[in-house]
CSV table of C-alpha atoms in Angstrom, one decimal:
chain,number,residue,atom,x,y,z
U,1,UNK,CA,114.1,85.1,116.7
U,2,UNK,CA,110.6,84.1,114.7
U,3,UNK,CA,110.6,85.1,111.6
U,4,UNK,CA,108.9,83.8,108.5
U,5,UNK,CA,110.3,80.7,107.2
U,6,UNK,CA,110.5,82.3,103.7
U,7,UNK,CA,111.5,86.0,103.8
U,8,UNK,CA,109.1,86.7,101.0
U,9,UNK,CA,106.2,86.2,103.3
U,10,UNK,CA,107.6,89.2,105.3
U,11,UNK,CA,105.2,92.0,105.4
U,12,UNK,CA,107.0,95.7,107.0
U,13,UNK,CA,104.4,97.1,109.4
U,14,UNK,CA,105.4,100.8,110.8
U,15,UNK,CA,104.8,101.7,114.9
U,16,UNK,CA,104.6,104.4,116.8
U,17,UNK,CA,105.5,103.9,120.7
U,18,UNK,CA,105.7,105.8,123.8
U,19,UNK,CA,108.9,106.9,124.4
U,20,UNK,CA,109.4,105.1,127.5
U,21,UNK,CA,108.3,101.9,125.8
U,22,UNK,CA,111.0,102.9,123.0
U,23,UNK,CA,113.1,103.3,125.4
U,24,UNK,CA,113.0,100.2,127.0
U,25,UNK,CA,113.4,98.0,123.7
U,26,UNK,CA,116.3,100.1,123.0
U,27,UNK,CA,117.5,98.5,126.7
U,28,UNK,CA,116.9,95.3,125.6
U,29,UNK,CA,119.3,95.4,122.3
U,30,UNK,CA,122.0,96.8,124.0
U,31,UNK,CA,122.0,93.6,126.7
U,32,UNK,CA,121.1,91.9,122.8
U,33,UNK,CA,118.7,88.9,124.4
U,34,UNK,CA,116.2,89.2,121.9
U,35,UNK,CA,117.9,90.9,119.0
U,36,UNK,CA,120.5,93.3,118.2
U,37,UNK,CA,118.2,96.5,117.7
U,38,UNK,CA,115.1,97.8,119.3
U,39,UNK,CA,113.4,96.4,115.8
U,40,UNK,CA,114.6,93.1,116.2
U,41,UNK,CA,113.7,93.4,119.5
U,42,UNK,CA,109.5,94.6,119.0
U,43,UNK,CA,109.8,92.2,115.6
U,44,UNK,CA,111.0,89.0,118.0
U,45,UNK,CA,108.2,90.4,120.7
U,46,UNK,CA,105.4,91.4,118.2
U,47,UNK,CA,105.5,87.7,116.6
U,48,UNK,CA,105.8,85.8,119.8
U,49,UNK,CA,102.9,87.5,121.4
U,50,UNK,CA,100.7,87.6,118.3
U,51,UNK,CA,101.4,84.1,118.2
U,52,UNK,CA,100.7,83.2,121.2
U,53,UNK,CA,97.6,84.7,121.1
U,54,UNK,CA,96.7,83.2,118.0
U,55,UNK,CA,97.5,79.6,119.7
U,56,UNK,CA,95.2,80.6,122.7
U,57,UNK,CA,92.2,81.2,120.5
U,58,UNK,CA,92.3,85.1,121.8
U,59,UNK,CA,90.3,85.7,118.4
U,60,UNK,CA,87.2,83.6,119.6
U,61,UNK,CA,87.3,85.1,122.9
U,62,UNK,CA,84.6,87.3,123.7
U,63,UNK,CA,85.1,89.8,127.2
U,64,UNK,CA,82.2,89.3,129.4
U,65,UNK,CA,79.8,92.6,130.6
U,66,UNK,CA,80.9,94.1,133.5
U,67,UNK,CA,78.5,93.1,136.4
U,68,UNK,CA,75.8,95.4,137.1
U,69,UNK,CA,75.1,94.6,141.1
């Protein structure tokens, strides 16, 4: 799972989800892929996508206007 290298760096962050979405990471700790608890589970998904992100340059990216034709 990615976490920080040195657990001081950790920062706790608190969400609030929709229930289905809650339910769903639930799910995916009981079949324990990603983690053993539907926190390890939106920790271990949280990092990887904001990583990802990060590593795509989704920070510089700018959404185009919609066309007006």
């Amino acid at each position: 799972m990615a976490r920080p290298e040195n657990r001081s760096e950790a920062r706790a962050i608190s969400l609030t989800l929709p229930e289905e979405t809650f339910n769903y990471l639930v799910l995916l700790a009981t079949r324990g892929k990603l983690g053993r608890t539907e926190n390890e589970v939106a920790t271990h998904t949280l990092v990887r996508e904001a990583n990802a992100m990060h590593e795509r340059g989704f920070h510089e990216q700018r959404i185009p206007a919609a066309d007006q034709t």
